[in-house]
Amino acid sequence: MSESDQDQHASEDAAAPQPRQVALVGNPNTGKTTLFNRLCGLRAQTANYPGSTAEIRIGRCGRSTPPLEIVDLPGIYGMDLDLPESRMCRDCLDGRLDQTPDAILIVIDATAPARGLALAIAAIGRRLPTVIALNFADVAARRGISFDAKKLAEKMGVPVVAVSGRTGRGIDDLVTALREATPGRAALPRPDLSNAERKAWIDEAIAESMGGRDAVGSSRDSVYDRLDKAFTHPIIGLAVFVAVMGGLFWTIFSLAGIPMDLIDVLFEKFGGLAAAVIPEGAIRDLVVDGIIGGVAGTVVFLPQILILFFLLALLEDTGYLARAAFVMDRVMCRFGLPGQAFVPMLSSHACALPGIMSARLVPDRDDRLATILVAPFMSCTARLPVYVLLIGLLFDGSPWLAGFAFAGCYLLGAAAALLSALLARRTILPGRSRPMVLELPEYRRPSIIAALLVSWDRGLVFIKNAGTVILGIVIVMWWLSAYPKADTPDAAIALRTQAVEIADVAPADAENLEAQADSLELEAQQAGSFAGRIGDFAQPLFAPLGADRTLTVGILTSFLAREVFVSSLAVLQGGGDDVDDEESVLQLVRDARRPDGSVLFNTATAASMLVFFVLAMQCLPTLAVTRRETGSWKWPALQFAWMTGLAWIVAAVVFATVNAMSGSA
């Protein structure tokens, strides 16, 4: 590029309008995140500000010139509360995190505006350009609630825009208001009003600008009240929760089959193409067996990830998950966990890292430590590929049984977490936990678009891991399994010679002899490779779980990251080598054999491995975060020893029991 071109590009960059940063503030359950997704779409990223206690999402809204940079802050009930979320919002608005925002967007629930207006008053007092978004305007209209945005704007001293994050109503008007916003006047007549006077002022503002609720709204409220009684009932609510989770996992198994097969076929074709183009040798083996075969063993489970988070987002959007939290809070308190632990435990279903970090919200030290220690028991997305493989082996062709087995894995992890918490609170962390105060959100129609965005976001994280951490591990696994090269066994040479001799008269028998020779060569390579030697050394430790050398290597690799278990097995079995067989990576693992010719995953071994992966601590980043959050290596060491030891004991019992019942070796 010439010097004049560089100067031109530099001048264009300097002339480009800088984005206007907008802090998105609101109470929980006001649709703040849905509105954020509507404004930013897929143009969002997650960030950790220095000193912050939680993740903050940052997105860019391109509807405006200059563009808007939206900072989605945690939901808060008050600006001045002594809570981590409130401190983060104060620090952001005061410029202590990064920079002082150019404007504030306050999101208020139009169906219940009182608390939101109190928060808006505190934000307006900072004298930054502020806009109020009355969200759920469509829901308010259906319930017969009317409001005059202009009157409310006059009362508050800042622009007020009626919007619906779910449908997109009013979004363009909101963007215009944010672009043109200027510092407003103080909303209250004087700043020293008492709490009673402040509440009276807010009630007056609502009365002047909003009103009306028709009979339909009242009828709906009575229906919602009856639903709440059922969903929060100690027995009925728990039964509904189990049924909903079972149905959710049945749906995953029923819908994911076709896209999984398509991904399998794509990787088969891709591997065949690579094998045809790249000359025979170490490079081709690395690309076909290591990279393509290994990554395929993980990416093939992407449909389950997408469907799971899509359905969970729909359930959360309806308001049901908050009711489920209320039911589970009663259970958790009996096992020594505080009510506030539900959020970290629920977050750990996505990943234990944010779950452990969000345990900072638990005020009591012992409650917080108990939560951190047991949060990794909750089944995270990294376990899903292993669950899908093993449950598919155990319940092939039965989506209902597979779905309930999937739900059973989640319940087993939750039960282990609760029992471990009870043991910890009776021994190393004695004391009583605090109950949770929970606000139940309104029932709402879920947004398909918002759920798709959540699903897509989690899918991108999964693919990113497959392209970075998992790719690195499978390449190392390929090298360990490919070197040193073993000599071809004499028996394999004899079989190939015999196959050539009878190829013309008995092609089927010749093909069978070639397959036997391939199996002997693979066994010799596995036994002589670095991975095989490691597996032989550690195999006695995992023999009570039904593991042979290959499974032992897969288990050891999974301690770096659970999701590479399937990929490791695919690489160890020579995934991608026999491209002419049109055999998928999953089928390759399912058909894997032991040195004696028996199936690698018999019923007892599959059940044992499933239980082991539900309970074991197999994530180095989780241990590192536990060390950072607790300030000592004692707690992650205890966490690893307890979870892995418990997993080994229970898996060994399962293997012995199923083996005895089925009579299989």
XYZ file of C-alpha atoms in Angstrom:
665
model
C 0.000 0.000 0.000
C 1.377 3.427 -0.962
C 1.940 6.226 1.538
C -0.911 8.249 0.009
C -3.283 5.286 0.375
C -2.271 4.887 4.027
C -2.910 8.590 4.653
C -6.315 8.278 2.974
C -7.311 5.310 5.133
C -6.062 7.078 8.253
C -8.131 10.143 7.436
C -11.193 7.967 6.784
C -10.756 6.235 10.164
C -10.416 9.593 11.880
C -13.550 10.868 10.139
C -15.598 7.764 11.033
C -18.112 8.598 13.774
C -17.262 7.172 17.182
C -19.969 4.987 18.730
C -22.081 6.472 21.500
C -21.880 4.273 24.603
C -25.223 3.567 26.265
C -25.515 1.869 29.672
C -28.524 -0.469 29.770
C -29.975 -0.478 33.305
C -33.100 -2.084 34.737
C -34.686 -4.344 37.332
C -34.525 -8.123 36.873
C -37.345 -9.615 34.786
C -38.012 -6.439 32.806
C -36.977 -7.915 29.452
C -33.690 -6.023 29.471
C -31.683 -8.771 27.774
C -34.404 -9.356 25.166
C -34.335 -5.650 24.350
C -30.529 -5.796 24.166
C -30.734 -8.676 21.671
C -33.317 -6.757 19.642
C -31.047 -3.704 19.475
C -27.771 -5.519 18.821
C -28.728 -8.822 17.197
C -25.637 -10.996 16.780
C -23.275 -8.048 17.138
C -22.543 -8.717 20.811
C -19.634 -9.930 22.873
C -19.054 -10.744 26.528
C -16.496 -8.764 28.521
C -15.069 -8.720 32.033
C -14.168 -5.238 33.241
C -11.195 -5.123 35.619
C -12.463 -5.502 39.163
C -15.953 -6.511 38.102
C -17.718 -9.487 39.630
C -19.680 -10.689 36.607
C -19.701 -10.696 32.860
C -21.055 -7.685 30.977
C -22.403 -8.001 27.456
C -21.453 -5.315 24.970
C -23.180 -4.969 21.606
C -23.332 -2.522 18.744
C -26.569 -1.145 17.329
C -26.042 -0.181 13.701
C -29.455 1.471 13.284
C -27.994 4.815 14.360
C -25.357 7.220 13.033
C -23.155 7.366 14.973
C -23.691 3.728 16.023
C -24.692 2.925 19.596
C -22.514 0.735 21.806
C -24.893 -0.900 24.292
C -23.474 -2.093 27.638
C -25.886 -4.601 29.212
C -25.429 -4.286 32.988
C -26.761 -6.826 35.522
C -30.353 -6.418 36.667
C -30.604 -4.532 39.972
C -33.365 -3.598 42.428
C -31.703 -0.397 43.597
C -28.705 1.735 42.721
C -27.557 2.217 46.319
C -27.849 -1.363 47.598
C -24.727 -3.013 49.030
C -24.741 -5.815 46.448
C -22.161 -6.680 43.752
C -24.604 -5.959 40.901
C -25.515 -2.546 42.315
C -21.864 -1.652 42.885
C -21.070 -2.623 39.306
C -23.829 -0.383 37.952
C -22.669 2.539 40.106
C -19.066 2.045 39.004
C -20.097 1.900 35.351
C -22.271 5.025 35.478
C -19.595 6.914 37.420
C -16.859 5.925 34.933
C -14.852 3.777 37.343
C -14.960 0.620 35.182
C -13.924 1.966 31.808
C -15.423 5.304 30.780
C -18.461 7.323 31.737
C -21.271 6.284 29.369
C -22.634 8.853 26.937
C -26.229 7.967 27.845
C -28.345 5.748 30.096
C -31.222 3.565 28.924
C -33.578 2.623 31.777
C -35.803 -0.386 31.028
C -39.109 -0.456 32.939
C -41.811 -3.112 32.903
C -44.908 -1.317 31.576
C -47.168 -3.766 33.425
C -45.570 -2.979 36.830
C -43.713 0.350 36.583
C -43.383 1.463 40.224
C -40.042 -0.153 41.115
C -38.572 0.706 37.724
C -39.448 4.383 38.158
C -37.654 4.412 41.516
C -34.531 3.105 39.785
C -34.985 5.645 36.983
C -35.064 8.516 39.491
C -31.696 7.401 40.897
C -30.201 7.158 37.396
C -31.578 10.529 36.248
C -29.974 12.117 39.307
C -26.553 11.432 37.772
C -27.360 14.109 35.151
C -26.343 11.978 32.158
C -28.493 11.882 28.993
C -31.210 9.380 29.902
C -34.060 7.634 28.082
C -36.762 5.461 29.656
C -37.998 2.424 27.699
C -41.434 1.161 28.764
C -40.958 -2.484 27.786
C -43.724 -5.083 27.369
C -45.976 -2.445 25.822
C -47.720 -5.206 23.860
C -48.411 -7.198 27.034
C -49.734 -4.083 28.791
C -52.109 -3.394 25.892
C -53.463 -6.951 25.995
C -54.108 -6.558 29.719
C -55.989 -3.318 29.231
C -53.276 -1.122 30.735
C -53.093 2.272 29.037
C -50.332 4.855 29.420
C -49.394 8.270 28.081
C -45.652 8.310 27.357
C -45.628 12.098 26.843
C -47.158 12.795 30.260
C -44.723 10.421 31.938
C -41.834 12.086 30.077
C -42.949 15.509 31.332
C -43.137 14.170 34.870
C -39.731 12.435 34.743
C -37.924 15.115 32.741
C -36.478 12.646 30.186
C -37.810 10.994 26.987
C -40.075 7.960 27.472
C -40.596 5.452 24.637
C -43.057 2.538 24.643
C -41.359 -0.556 23.196
C -41.626 -4.316 22.935
C -38.338 -6.164 22.884
C -40.179 -9.306 21.797
C -41.941 -7.871 18.720
C -39.639 -4.940 17.903
C -42.357 -2.319 18.369
C -40.944 1.160 19.031
C -37.287 0.176 18.529
C -36.641 2.811 15.843
C -38.168 5.531 18.060
C -36.004 4.325 20.948
C -32.814 4.491 18.857
C -33.707 8.031 17.754
C -34.318 9.081 21.362
C -30.964 7.640 22.453
C -29.148 9.400 19.635
C -30.711 12.760 20.491
C -30.827 12.444 24.299
C -29.481 15.289 26.400
C -29.054 15.557 30.193
C -32.496 15.812 31.799
C -33.647 17.775 34.775
C -33.979 16.168 38.191
C -37.218 14.218 38.327
C -38.060 14.826 41.994
C -39.125 18.301 43.177
C -36.322 18.145 45.769
C -33.657 15.497 46.469
C -34.282 15.115 50.217
C -37.725 13.487 49.974
C -38.408 10.755 52.504
C -39.115 7.225 51.312
C -42.848 7.723 51.900
C -42.839 11.026 49.977
C -40.828 9.451 47.157
C -43.306 6.565 46.900
C -46.227 8.988 46.879
C -44.568 10.980 44.083
C -44.079 7.801 42.001
C -47.701 6.746 42.608
C -48.838 10.178 41.459
C -46.713 9.933 38.300
C -48.226 6.538 37.505
C -51.760 7.759 38.183
C -51.313 10.765 35.878
C -49.846 8.828 32.956
C -51.140 5.270 33.268
C -54.328 3.474 34.198
C -57.087 1.042 33.351
C -57.189 -2.709 33.627
C -60.106 -4.477 31.967
C -61.949 -7.635 32.898
C -59.841 -9.718 30.543
C -56.745 -8.762 32.462
C -58.359 -9.711 35.751
C -59.463 -13.051 34.324
C -55.964 -13.737 33.090
C -54.540 -12.856 36.497
C -56.760 -15.466 38.126
C -55.546 -18.065 35.623
C -51.942 -17.100 36.323
C -52.581 -17.335 40.061
C -53.808 -20.902 39.623
C -50.750 -21.731 37.529
C -48.498 -20.289 40.228
C -50.170 -22.429 42.881
C -49.477 -25.527 40.788
C -45.943 -24.660 39.656
C -44.783 -23.635 43.151
C -46.519 -26.464 45.049
C -44.001 -28.609 46.993
C -45.192 -31.851 45.356
C -47.031 -30.860 42.171
C -44.383 -28.275 41.298
C -41.584 -30.822 41.673
C -43.497 -33.337 39.535
C -44.067 -30.692 36.854
C -40.367 -29.797 36.929
C -39.317 -33.426 36.404
C -41.869 -33.827 33.589
C -40.732 -30.627 31.869
C -37.078 -31.642 32.038
C -37.871 -35.147 30.766
C -39.857 -33.720 27.861
C -37.058 -31.280 27.094
C -34.431 -34.006 26.802
C -36.755 -36.289 24.824
C -37.176 -33.433 22.359
C -33.408 -33.064 22.085
C -32.936 -36.741 21.227
C -35.889 -36.768 18.826
C -34.879 -33.685 16.825
C -31.084 -33.882 16.840
C -30.686 -37.145 14.922
C -31.053 -35.771 11.386
C -28.684 -32.772 11.757
C -26.153 -35.029 13.512
C -26.234 -37.433 10.569
C -25.754 -34.518 8.168
C -22.715 -33.267 10.096
C -21.331 -36.803 10.118
C -21.741 -37.080 6.342
C -20.098 -33.686 5.784
C -17.033 -34.674 7.800
C -16.884 -38.053 6.020
C -16.869 -36.328 2.633
C -14.398 -33.730 3.851
C -12.073 -36.446 5.169
C -12.340 -38.393 1.920
C -11.570 -35.265 -0.106
C -8.551 -34.459 2.070
C -7.270 -38.037 1.765
C -7.590 -37.868 -2.025
C -5.811 -34.513 -2.346
C -3.006 -34.809 0.227
C -0.181 -37.247 -0.609
C 0.127 -40.308 1.615
C 2.272 -39.707 4.657
C 2.366 -38.078 8.081
C 0.698 -34.841 6.911
C -2.302 -36.713 5.516
C -2.568 -38.807 8.664
C -2.503 -35.646 10.781
C -5.172 -33.864 8.733
C -7.493 -36.837 8.161
C -7.052 -38.864 11.347
C -6.109 -36.097 13.776
C -7.754 -32.816 12.804
C -10.826 -33.878 10.800
C -11.521 -37.090 12.696
C -10.917 -35.508 16.104
C -12.886 -32.289 15.617
C -15.729 -34.234 13.990
C -16.094 -36.244 17.183
C -17.015 -33.031 19.021
C -18.747 -30.834 16.432
C -21.198 -33.624 15.626
C -22.898 -32.840 18.954
C -23.572 -29.196 18.054
C -27.301 -29.857 17.332
C -27.859 -30.983 20.936
C -26.200 -27.814 22.238
C -28.326 -25.575 20.015
C -31.614 -27.330 20.808
C -30.936 -27.458 24.562
C -30.253 -23.740 24.936
C -33.065 -22.803 22.565
C -35.575 -24.696 24.720
C -34.105 -23.392 27.992
C -34.316 -19.825 26.661
C -37.988 -20.373 25.806
C -38.683 -21.729 29.308
C -36.909 -18.775 30.903
C -38.768 -16.309 28.680
C -42.147 -17.692 29.737
C -41.301 -17.160 33.413
C -41.409 -20.872 34.259
C -37.759 -21.248 35.300
C -38.255 -18.726 38.122
C -41.090 -20.940 39.442
C -38.789 -23.936 39.173
C -36.192 -21.993 41.168
C -38.788 -21.385 43.878
C -39.524 -25.120 44.103
C -35.851 -26.091 44.127
C -35.024 -23.464 46.774
C -37.076 -25.415 49.316
C -35.061 -28.518 48.497
C -31.680 -26.777 48.557
C -32.165 -25.210 51.984
C -32.683 -28.662 53.500
C -29.247 -29.671 52.240
C -27.401 -26.677 53.628
C -27.237 -24.572 50.478
C -28.474 -20.974 50.548
C -31.302 -19.799 48.337
C -28.891 -17.512 46.496
C -26.976 -20.617 45.356
C -29.686 -21.465 42.831
C -28.346 -18.915 40.337
C -24.746 -20.276 40.402
C -26.065 -23.839 40.225
C -28.313 -23.026 37.266
C -25.496 -21.120 35.534
C -23.247 -24.157 35.938
C -25.500 -26.096 33.568
C -23.978 -23.954 30.817
C -20.458 -23.903 32.257
C -19.089 -24.222 35.773
C -16.816 -21.192 35.318
C -19.523 -18.468 35.331
C -21.432 -20.514 37.905
C -18.526 -20.427 40.341
C -17.863 -16.750 39.619
C -21.505 -15.831 40.259
C -21.210 -17.454 43.704
C -19.708 -14.104 44.732
C -23.317 -12.974 45.065
C -23.726 -15.307 48.069
C -22.988 -13.067 51.088
C -21.983 -15.645 53.728
C -18.466 -17.103 53.369
C -19.334 -20.686 54.299
C -22.445 -20.625 52.098
C -20.301 -19.334 49.247
C -17.616 -22.008 49.718
C -20.224 -24.775 49.819
C -21.739 -23.454 46.588
C -18.355 -23.273 44.839
C -17.391 -26.794 45.899
C -20.534 -28.488 44.559
C -21.390 -26.328 41.520
C -19.252 -28.461 39.118
C -21.512 -31.455 39.825
C -24.160 -29.782 37.664
C -24.068 -31.174 34.116
C -22.427 -28.613 31.837
C -22.401 -28.481 28.042
C -18.962 -30.138 27.930
C -20.566 -33.332 29.259
C -23.275 -33.406 26.571
C -21.204 -35.131 23.835
C -20.326 -37.953 26.234
C -23.944 -38.247 27.418
C -25.227 -38.417 23.849
C -22.733 -41.118 22.864
C -23.199 -43.351 25.909
C -26.975 -42.935 26.215
C -27.241 -43.628 22.487
C -25.395 -46.906 23.058
C -27.578 -47.864 26.019
C -30.974 -46.845 24.600
C -30.526 -46.925 20.831
C -33.867 -46.548 19.035
C -35.830 -45.457 22.116
C -36.044 -41.632 22.327
C -38.301 -41.722 25.393
C -35.900 -43.867 27.420
C -32.949 -41.861 26.115
C -34.664 -38.618 27.111
C -35.364 -39.827 30.641
C -31.805 -41.162 30.913
C -30.546 -37.747 29.837
C -32.714 -36.104 32.503
C -31.471 -38.737 34.945
C -27.883 -37.612 34.354
C -28.847 -34.056 35.283
C -30.759 -35.263 38.343
C -27.855 -37.489 39.429
C -25.474 -34.533 39.229
C -27.891 -32.342 41.185
C -28.415 -35.071 43.810
C -24.648 -35.499 44.197
C -24.294 -31.724 44.620
C -26.982 -31.579 47.306
C -25.662 -34.581 49.256
C -22.102 -33.262 49.027
C -23.271 -29.865 50.256
C -25.061 -31.510 53.187
C -21.888 -33.425 54.075
C -19.787 -30.255 53.842
C -22.183 -28.254 56.030
C -22.160 -31.022 58.646
C -18.348 -31.307 58.707
C -15.910 -28.741 57.283
C -18.412 -25.863 56.832
C -20.894 -26.148 59.709
C -23.847 -23.775 59.872
C -27.336 -23.005 58.546
C -28.010 -21.544 55.110
C -30.169 -18.519 54.332
C -33.441 -18.795 52.391
C -33.830 -16.957 49.075
C -36.170 -14.035 48.458
C -37.373 -14.475 44.886
C -39.549 -12.261 42.711
C -41.701 -14.274 40.304
C -41.799 -12.598 36.875
C -44.967 -12.231 34.835
C -45.966 -15.048 32.497
C -45.127 -13.979 28.970
C -45.200 -15.345 25.472
C -41.616 -16.410 24.644
C -39.682 -14.788 21.827
C -38.498 -17.268 19.202
C -35.950 -14.782 17.871
C -34.484 -14.104 21.325
C -34.235 -17.847 22.010
C -32.517 -18.392 18.659
C -29.995 -15.668 19.504
C -29.218 -17.297 22.868
C -28.869 -20.699 21.189
C -26.628 -19.296 18.476
C -24.432 -17.546 21.054
C -23.873 -20.778 23.007
C -23.272 -22.677 19.775
C -20.559 -20.214 18.758
C -18.829 -20.724 22.114
C -18.960 -24.499 21.577
C -17.542 -24.216 18.038
C -14.829 -21.836 19.247
C -13.754 -24.422 21.816
C -13.770 -27.113 19.122
C -11.524 -24.938 16.961
C -9.032 -24.031 19.688
C -8.705 -26.087 22.872
C -10.177 -29.305 21.494
C -8.235 -29.039 18.237
C -4.983 -28.662 20.152
C -5.721 -31.647 22.370
C -6.726 -33.963 19.505
C -3.552 -33.059 17.582
C -1.467 -33.986 20.624
C -3.523 -37.175 20.993
C -2.935 -38.048 17.334
C 0.821 -37.632 17.768
C 0.849 -39.746 20.928
C -1.147 -42.491 19.203
C 0.767 -42.340 15.888
C 4.332 -42.462 17.239
C 6.578 -44.294 17.486
C 5.528 -46.254 14.415
C 5.065 -49.959 15.041
C 6.220 -52.675 12.652
C 3.476 -54.444 10.722
C 2.707 -57.760 12.486
C 3.609 -60.935 10.586
C 0.015 -62.124 10.957
C -1.262 -58.979 9.238
C 1.210 -59.459 6.358
C 0.073 -63.062 5.945
C -3.595 -62.031 5.918
C -2.995 -59.385 3.253
C -1.044 -61.876 1.109
C -3.892 -64.356 1.386
C -6.423 -61.635 0.546
C -4.566 -60.803 -2.683
C -4.506 -64.464 -3.688
C -8.279 -64.964 -3.329
C -9.429 -61.485 -4.380
C -10.584 -62.608 -7.845
C -12.455 -65.753 -6.775
C -13.793 -64.658 -3.351
C -13.850 -60.848 -3.071
C -16.022 -60.857 0.059
C -13.610 -63.159 1.896
C -10.680 -61.054 0.710
C -12.314 -57.918 2.097
C -12.851 -59.675 5.423
C -9.178 -60.686 5.556
C -8.139 -57.098 4.826
C -10.330 -55.906 7.711
C -8.690 -58.435 10.046
C -5.260 -57.249 8.933
C -6.271 -53.612 9.558
C -7.424 -54.563 13.050
C -4.121 -56.298 13.823
C -2.135 -53.299 12.572
C -4.247 -50.904 14.632
C -3.792 -53.036 17.740
C -0.028 -53.177 17.210
C 0.153 -49.401 16.711
C -1.975 -48.728 19.798
C 0.133 -51.043 21.939
C 3.467 -49.587 20.830
C 2.547 -45.891 20.740
C 3.178 -43.389 23.512
C -0.570 -43.235 24.183
C -0.727 -47.014 24.413
C 2.112 -47.130 26.906
C 0.424 -44.489 29.050
C -2.823 -46.444 28.838
C -1.148 -49.708 29.830
C 0.454 -48.004 32.842
C -2.797 -46.436 34.126
C -5.254 -49.119 32.994
C -5.255 -51.092 36.281
C -6.628 -47.988 38.032
C -9.667 -47.880 35.739
C -10.115 -51.624 35.211
C -12.861 -51.795 37.907
C -14.830 -49.369 35.706
C -14.577 -51.683 32.679
C -11.903 -49.628 30.921
C -9.250 -51.142 28.676
C -6.151 -49.368 27.370
C -8.057 -47.246 24.829
C -10.747 -46.134 27.286
C -8.095 -45.359 29.898
C -6.320 -42.982 27.514
C -9.665 -41.358 26.666
C -10.452 -40.885 30.362
C -7.029 -39.399 31.121
C -7.377 -36.983 28.200
C -10.824 -35.926 29.393
C -9.335 -34.551 32.609
C -8.056 -31.673 30.464
C -11.505 -31.102 28.924
C -14.444 -33.507 29.102
C -15.669 -32.896 25.573
C -12.517 -34.368 23.973
C -13.361 -37.873 25.238
C -15.225 -38.847 22.058
C -12.651 -37.120 19.840
C -9.813 -38.958 21.597
C -11.499 -42.312 21.067
C -12.060 -41.469 17.402
C -8.374 -40.614 16.955
C -7.223 -43.714 18.863
C -9.453 -45.883 16.669
C -7.971 -44.343 13.520
C -10.939 -42.077 12.755
C -10.878 -40.973 9.158
C -8.449 -43.683 8.072
C -10.890 -45.922 6.246
C -12.533 -43.271 4.153
C -13.856 -45.819 1.681
C -16.008 -47.408 4.368
C -18.207 -44.304 4.618
C -18.201 -44.938 8.366
C -19.138 -42.010 10.587
C -17.033 -40.966 13.546
C -19.828 -41.890 15.952
C -20.266 -45.304 14.369
C -16.515 -45.821 14.514
C -16.557 -45.299 18.289
C -19.683 -47.416 18.727
C -18.114 -50.313 16.803
C -14.759 -50.081 18.602
C -13.365 -53.421 19.763
C -11.041 -54.545 22.523
C -7.882 -56.579 21.779
C -9.824 -59.798 22.478
C -12.445 -58.850 19.868
C -15.238 -57.976 22.316
C -17.187 -54.716 22.043
C -15.441 -51.789 23.738
C -18.691 -50.324 25.081
C -20.716 -53.229 26.427
C -23.723 -52.385 28.592
C -21.813 -52.464 31.886
C -18.953 -50.319 30.582
C -21.264 -47.769 28.940
C -23.302 -47.406 32.157
C -20.148 -47.153 34.275
C -18.589 -44.507 32.017
C -21.838 -42.516 31.971
C -21.945 -42.350 35.776
C -18.241 -41.521 35.958
C -18.576 -38.565 33.594
C -21.637 -37.267 35.458
C -19.747 -37.085 38.749
C -16.020 -36.667 38.026
C -14.093 -33.391 38.096
C -12.605 -33.228 34.583
C -11.935 -29.568 33.867
C -8.644 -27.815 34.634
C -10.080 -24.289 34.102
C -12.719 -25.015 36.762
C -10.035 -25.924 39.283
C -8.132 -22.752 38.396
C -11.234 -20.582 38.921
C -11.958 -22.322 42.237
C -8.399 -21.493 43.319
C -8.880 -17.854 42.302
C -12.251 -17.497 44.030
C -11.229 -19.205 47.279
C -7.660 -17.886 47.444
C -6.206 -21.295 48.284
C -5.260 -24.540 46.520
C -6.785 -26.469 49.436
C -10.334 -26.106 48.130
C -9.742 -27.101 44.479
C -7.640 -30.058 45.700
C -10.514 -31.143 47.947
C -12.985 -30.553 45.110
C -10.983 -32.716 42.693
C -10.346 -35.507 45.194
C -13.960 -35.703 46.373
C -15.660 -35.514 42.976
C -13.285 -37.892 41.199
C -13.131 -40.324 44.112
C -16.921 -40.395 44.375
C -17.198 -40.874 40.607
C -14.769 -43.809 40.678
C -16.554 -45.554 43.551
C -20.072 -45.161 42.129
C -18.952 -46.107 38.598
C -17.200 -49.231 39.905
C -20.357 -50.246 41.784
C -22.474 -49.660 38.663
C -20.095 -51.709 36.502
C -20.056 -54.619 38.937
C -23.845 -54.513 39.398
C -24.728 -54.338 35.694
C -22.099 -56.966 34.917
C -23.585 -59.318 37.494
C -27.138 -58.713 36.268
C -26.362 -59.101 32.563
C -23.653 -61.722 32.842
C -21.507 -59.841 30.300
C -17.774 -59.581 30.616
